Short mmCIF file of C-alpha atoms and ligand atoms in Angstrom, two decimals:
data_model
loop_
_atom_site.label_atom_id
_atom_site.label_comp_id
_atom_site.label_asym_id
_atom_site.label_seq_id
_atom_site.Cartn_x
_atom_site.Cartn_y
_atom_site.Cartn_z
CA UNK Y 7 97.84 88.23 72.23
CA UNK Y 8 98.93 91.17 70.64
CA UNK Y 9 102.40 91.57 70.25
CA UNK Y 10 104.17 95.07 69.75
CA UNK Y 11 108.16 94.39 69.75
CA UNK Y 12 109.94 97.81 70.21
CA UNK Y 13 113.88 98.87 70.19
CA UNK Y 14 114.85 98.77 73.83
CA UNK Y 15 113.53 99.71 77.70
CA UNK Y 16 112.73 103.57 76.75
CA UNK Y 17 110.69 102.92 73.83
CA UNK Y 18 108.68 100.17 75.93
CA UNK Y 19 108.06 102.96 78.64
CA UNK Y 20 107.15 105.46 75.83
CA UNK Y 21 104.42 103.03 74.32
CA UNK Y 22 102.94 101.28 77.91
CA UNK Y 23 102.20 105.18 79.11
CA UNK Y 24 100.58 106.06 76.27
CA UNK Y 25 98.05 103.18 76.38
CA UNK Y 26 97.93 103.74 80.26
CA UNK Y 27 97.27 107.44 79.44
CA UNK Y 28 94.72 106.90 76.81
CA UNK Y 29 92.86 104.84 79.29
CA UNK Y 30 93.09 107.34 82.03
CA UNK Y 31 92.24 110.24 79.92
CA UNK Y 32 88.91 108.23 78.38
CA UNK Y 33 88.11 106.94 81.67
CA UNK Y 34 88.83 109.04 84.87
CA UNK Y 35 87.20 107.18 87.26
CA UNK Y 36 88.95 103.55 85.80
CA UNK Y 37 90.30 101.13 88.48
CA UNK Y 38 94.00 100.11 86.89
CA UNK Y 39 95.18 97.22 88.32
CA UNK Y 40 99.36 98.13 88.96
CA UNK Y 41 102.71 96.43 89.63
CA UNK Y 42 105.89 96.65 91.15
CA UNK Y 43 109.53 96.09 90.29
CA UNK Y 44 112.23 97.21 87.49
CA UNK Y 45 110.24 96.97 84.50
CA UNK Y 46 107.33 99.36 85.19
CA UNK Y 47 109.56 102.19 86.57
CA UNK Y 48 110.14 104.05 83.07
CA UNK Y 49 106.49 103.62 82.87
CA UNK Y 50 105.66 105.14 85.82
CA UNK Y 51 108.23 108.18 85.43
CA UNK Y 52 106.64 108.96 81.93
CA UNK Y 53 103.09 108.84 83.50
CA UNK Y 54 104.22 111.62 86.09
CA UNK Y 55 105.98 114.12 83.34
CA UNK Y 56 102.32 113.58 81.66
CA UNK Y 57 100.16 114.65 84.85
CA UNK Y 58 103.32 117.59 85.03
CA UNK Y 59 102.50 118.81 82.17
CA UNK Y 60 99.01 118.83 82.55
CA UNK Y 61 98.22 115.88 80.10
CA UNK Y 62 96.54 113.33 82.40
CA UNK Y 63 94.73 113.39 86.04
CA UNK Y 64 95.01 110.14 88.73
CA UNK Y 65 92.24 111.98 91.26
CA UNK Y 66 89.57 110.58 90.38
CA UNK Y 67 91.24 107.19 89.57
CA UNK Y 68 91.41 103.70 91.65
CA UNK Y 69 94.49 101.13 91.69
CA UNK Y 70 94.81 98.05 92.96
CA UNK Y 71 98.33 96.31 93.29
CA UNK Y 72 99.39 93.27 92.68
CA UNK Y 73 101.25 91.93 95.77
CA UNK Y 74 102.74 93.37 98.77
CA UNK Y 75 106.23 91.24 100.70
CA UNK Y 76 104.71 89.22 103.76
CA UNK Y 77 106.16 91.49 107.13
CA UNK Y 78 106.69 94.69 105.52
CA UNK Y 79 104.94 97.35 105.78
CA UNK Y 80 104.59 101.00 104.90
CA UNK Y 81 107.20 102.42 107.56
CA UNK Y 82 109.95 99.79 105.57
CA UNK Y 83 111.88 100.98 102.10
CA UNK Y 84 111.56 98.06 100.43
CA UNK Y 85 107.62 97.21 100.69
CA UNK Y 86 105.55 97.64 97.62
CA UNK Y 87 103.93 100.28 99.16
CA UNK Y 88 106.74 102.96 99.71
CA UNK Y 89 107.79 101.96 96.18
CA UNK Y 90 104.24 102.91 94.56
CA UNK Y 91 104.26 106.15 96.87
CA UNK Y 92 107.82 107.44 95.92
CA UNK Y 93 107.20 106.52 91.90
CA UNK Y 94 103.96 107.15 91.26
CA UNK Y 95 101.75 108.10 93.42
CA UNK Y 96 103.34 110.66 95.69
CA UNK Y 97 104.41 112.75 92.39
CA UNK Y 98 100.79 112.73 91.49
CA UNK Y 99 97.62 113.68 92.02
CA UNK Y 100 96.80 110.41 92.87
CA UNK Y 101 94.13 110.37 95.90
CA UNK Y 102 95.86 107.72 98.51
CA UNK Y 103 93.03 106.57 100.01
CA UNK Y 104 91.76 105.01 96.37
CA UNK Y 105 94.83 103.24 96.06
CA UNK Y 106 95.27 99.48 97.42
CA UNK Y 107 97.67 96.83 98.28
CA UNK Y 108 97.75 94.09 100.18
CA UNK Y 109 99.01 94.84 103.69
CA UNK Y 110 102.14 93.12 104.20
CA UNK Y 111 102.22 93.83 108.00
CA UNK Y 112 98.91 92.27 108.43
CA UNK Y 113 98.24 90.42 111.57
CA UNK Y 114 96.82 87.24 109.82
CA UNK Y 115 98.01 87.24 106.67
CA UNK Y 116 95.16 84.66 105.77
CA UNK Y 117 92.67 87.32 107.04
CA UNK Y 118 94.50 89.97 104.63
CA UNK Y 119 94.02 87.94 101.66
CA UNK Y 120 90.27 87.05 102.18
CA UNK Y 121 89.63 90.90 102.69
CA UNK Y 122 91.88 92.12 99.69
CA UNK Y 123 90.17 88.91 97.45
CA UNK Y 124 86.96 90.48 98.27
CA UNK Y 125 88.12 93.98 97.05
CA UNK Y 126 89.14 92.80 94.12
CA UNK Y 127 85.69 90.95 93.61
CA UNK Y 128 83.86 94.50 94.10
CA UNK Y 129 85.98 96.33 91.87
CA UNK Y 130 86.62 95.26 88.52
CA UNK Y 131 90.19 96.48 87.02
CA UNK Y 132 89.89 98.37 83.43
CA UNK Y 133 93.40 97.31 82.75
CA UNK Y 134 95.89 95.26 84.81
CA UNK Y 135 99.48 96.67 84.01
CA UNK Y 136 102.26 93.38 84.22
CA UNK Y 137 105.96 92.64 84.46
CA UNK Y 138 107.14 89.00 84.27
CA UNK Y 139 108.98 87.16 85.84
CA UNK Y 140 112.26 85.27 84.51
CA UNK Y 141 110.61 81.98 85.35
CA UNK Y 142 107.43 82.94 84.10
CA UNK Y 143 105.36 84.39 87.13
CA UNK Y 144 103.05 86.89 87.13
CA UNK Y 145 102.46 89.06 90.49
CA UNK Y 146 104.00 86.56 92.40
CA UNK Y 147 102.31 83.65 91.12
CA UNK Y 148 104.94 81.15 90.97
CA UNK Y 149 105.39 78.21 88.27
CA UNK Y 150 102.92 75.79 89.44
CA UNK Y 151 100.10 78.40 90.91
CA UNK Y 152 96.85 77.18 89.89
CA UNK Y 153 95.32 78.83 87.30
CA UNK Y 154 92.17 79.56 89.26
CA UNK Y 155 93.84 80.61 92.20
CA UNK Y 156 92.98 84.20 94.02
CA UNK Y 157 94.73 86.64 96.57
CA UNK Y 158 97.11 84.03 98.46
CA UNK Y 159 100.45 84.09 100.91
CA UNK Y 160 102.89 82.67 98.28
CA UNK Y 161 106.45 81.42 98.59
CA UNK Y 162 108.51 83.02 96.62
CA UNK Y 163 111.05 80.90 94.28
CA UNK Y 164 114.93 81.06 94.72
CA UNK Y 165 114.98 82.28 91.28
CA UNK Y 166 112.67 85.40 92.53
CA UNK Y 167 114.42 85.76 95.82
CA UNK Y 168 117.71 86.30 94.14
CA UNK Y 169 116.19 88.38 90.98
CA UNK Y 170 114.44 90.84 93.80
CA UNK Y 171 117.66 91.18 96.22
CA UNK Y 172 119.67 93.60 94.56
CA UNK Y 173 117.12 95.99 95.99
CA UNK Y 174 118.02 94.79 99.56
CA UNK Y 175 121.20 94.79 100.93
CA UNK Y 176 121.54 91.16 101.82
CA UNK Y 177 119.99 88.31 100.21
CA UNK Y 178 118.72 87.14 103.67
CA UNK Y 179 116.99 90.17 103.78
CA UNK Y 180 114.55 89.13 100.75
CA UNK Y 181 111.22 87.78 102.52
CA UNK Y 182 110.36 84.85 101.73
CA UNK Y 183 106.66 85.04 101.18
CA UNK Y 184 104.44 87.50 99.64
CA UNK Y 185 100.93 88.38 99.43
CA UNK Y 186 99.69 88.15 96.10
CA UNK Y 187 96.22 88.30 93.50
CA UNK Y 188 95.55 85.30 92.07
CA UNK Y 189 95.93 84.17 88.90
CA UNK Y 190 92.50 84.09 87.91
CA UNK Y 191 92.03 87.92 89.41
CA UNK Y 192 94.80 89.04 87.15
CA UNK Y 193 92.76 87.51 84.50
CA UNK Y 194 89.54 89.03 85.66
CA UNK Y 195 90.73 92.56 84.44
CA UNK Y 196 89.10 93.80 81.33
CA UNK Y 197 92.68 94.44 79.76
CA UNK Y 198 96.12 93.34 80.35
CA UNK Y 199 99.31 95.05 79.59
CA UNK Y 200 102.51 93.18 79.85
CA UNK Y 201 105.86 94.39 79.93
CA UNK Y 202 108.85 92.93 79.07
CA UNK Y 203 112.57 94.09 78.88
CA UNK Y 204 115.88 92.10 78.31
CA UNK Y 205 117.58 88.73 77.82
CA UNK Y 206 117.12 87.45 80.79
CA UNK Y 207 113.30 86.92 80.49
CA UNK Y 208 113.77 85.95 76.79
CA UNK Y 209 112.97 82.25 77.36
CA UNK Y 210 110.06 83.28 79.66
CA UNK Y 211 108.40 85.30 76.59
CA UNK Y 212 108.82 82.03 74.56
CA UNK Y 213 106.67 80.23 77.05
CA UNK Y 214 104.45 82.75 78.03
CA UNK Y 215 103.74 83.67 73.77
CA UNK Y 216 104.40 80.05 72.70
CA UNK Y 217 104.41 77.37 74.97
CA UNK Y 218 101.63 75.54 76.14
CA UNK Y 219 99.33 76.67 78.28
CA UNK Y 220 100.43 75.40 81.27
CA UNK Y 221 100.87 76.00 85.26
CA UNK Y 222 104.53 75.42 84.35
CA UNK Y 223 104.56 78.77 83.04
CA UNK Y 224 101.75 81.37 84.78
CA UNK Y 225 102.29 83.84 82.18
CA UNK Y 226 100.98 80.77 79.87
CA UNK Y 227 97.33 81.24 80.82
CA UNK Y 228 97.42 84.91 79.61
CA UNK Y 229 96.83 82.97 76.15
CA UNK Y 230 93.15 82.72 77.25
CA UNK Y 231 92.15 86.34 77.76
CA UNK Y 232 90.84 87.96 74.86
CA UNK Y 233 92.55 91.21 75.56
CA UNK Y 234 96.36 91.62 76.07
CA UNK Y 235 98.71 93.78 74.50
CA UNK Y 236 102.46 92.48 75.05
CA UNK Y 237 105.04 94.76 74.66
CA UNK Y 238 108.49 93.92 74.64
CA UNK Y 239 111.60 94.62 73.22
CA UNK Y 240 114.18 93.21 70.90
CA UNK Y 241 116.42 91.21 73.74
CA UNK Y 242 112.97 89.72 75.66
CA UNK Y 243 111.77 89.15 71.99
CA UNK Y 244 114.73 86.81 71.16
CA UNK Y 245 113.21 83.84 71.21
CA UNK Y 246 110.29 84.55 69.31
C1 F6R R 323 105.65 93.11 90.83
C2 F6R R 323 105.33 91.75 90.39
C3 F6R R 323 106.31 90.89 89.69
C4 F6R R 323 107.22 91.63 88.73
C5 F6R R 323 108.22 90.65 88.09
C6 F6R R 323 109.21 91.38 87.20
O1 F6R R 323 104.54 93.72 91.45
O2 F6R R 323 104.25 91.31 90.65
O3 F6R R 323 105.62 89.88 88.99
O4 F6R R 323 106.45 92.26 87.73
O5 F6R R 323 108.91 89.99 89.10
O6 F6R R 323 110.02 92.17 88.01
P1 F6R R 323 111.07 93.20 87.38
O7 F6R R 323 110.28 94.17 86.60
O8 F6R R 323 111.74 93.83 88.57
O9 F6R R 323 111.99 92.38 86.53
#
């Protein structure tokens, strides 16, 4: 894993969009795999004053995203599609109808994930951008997912429920389940970026870097791709 430990949140965003730019820029027609959440949003606003200025293009680029909450869909604030519309690809020239996520408001979710799984399959992510979780998931692959696990309705720990409902206005309002790639699809990307920013996740950056490799700790099994690029700054860094 290669580690690149920077100041503080701004200087992570500054250094993740550049190696999500130079991918873009080399390859316009890549497939990125994206995420949700706090982490990625400095990220995100950096790749939009790029395309502004003129820098970068998304239109002829593909995305798939990580995980979508089980019973929300498009029409609701809080799904993982509104938030990838209103911070990314709304402000760009990304084309919608390449971009994918799980739908949330899927009938059968079971159904969903077969038919997102088999997306995935067909197209092969360049680079799979991350956040982590502060017990250690990735998407929403909780501690204990299997490591060869694909697209799946997961239940989402307390710890994650609680983490994610400052966004909502009640806790009770946090679903409960979400749809979510695997582990071993998040591993199936050529590339893997990780982000992560502040205390809070320190002991999660210990596992993930230098723990075993265990279900324990998802992020663990990033240990075994041959291509990640952590990046994360001096309070997620603390225990290393
Ligand atoms: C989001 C996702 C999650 C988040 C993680 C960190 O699509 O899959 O794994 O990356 O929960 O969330 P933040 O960045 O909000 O701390």
């Amino acid at each position: 894993m290669k580690i690149i430990k920077v100041k503080n949140y701004d200087e992570m965003s500054d250094k993740s969009a550049e190696i999500l730019a130079s991918v873009v820029k080399a390859e316009p027609h890549a497939t990125l795999g994206l995420a949700t959440g706090s982490t990625v949003l400095g990220t995100y606003d950096r790749l939009v004053e790029m395309y502004k200025r003129g820098e970068i293009s998304f239109a002829d680029i593909s995305s798939f995203n990580l995980d979508e909450y089980v019973g929300l869909g498009g029409d609701s604030d809080q799904s993982y599609v509104h938030y990838m519309r209103k911070h990314l690809f709304c402000r760009t020239d990304f084309d919608l109808k390449n971009t994918h996520l799980p739908d949330g408001a899927a009938e059968n979710a079971e159904e969903e994930c077969a038919r997102y799984s088999a997306l995935l399959a067909a197209n092969p992510r360049r680079i799979q951008l991350l956040g982590l979780g502060s017990d250690g998931h990735i998407g929403f692959n909780e501690p204990y997912s299997p490591f060869d696990g694909t697209t799946h309705v997961a239940e989402l720990a307390e710890s994650t429920i609680s983490d994610n409902s400052r966004l909502f206005e009640r806790l009770e309002a946090v679903p409960r389940k979400a749809i979510t790639m695997g582990i071993a699809e998040i591993m199936q990307a050529r590339s893997i970026l990780i982000l992560v920013s502040g205390a809070a996740k320190a002991e999660a950056v210990r596992a993930m870097v230098n723990g075993e490799v265990n279900e324990s700790c998802p992020a663990s099994g990033l240990q075994r791709h041959g291509d990640v690029t952590l990046i994360v700054d001096e309070a997620a860094a603390g225990l290393l």
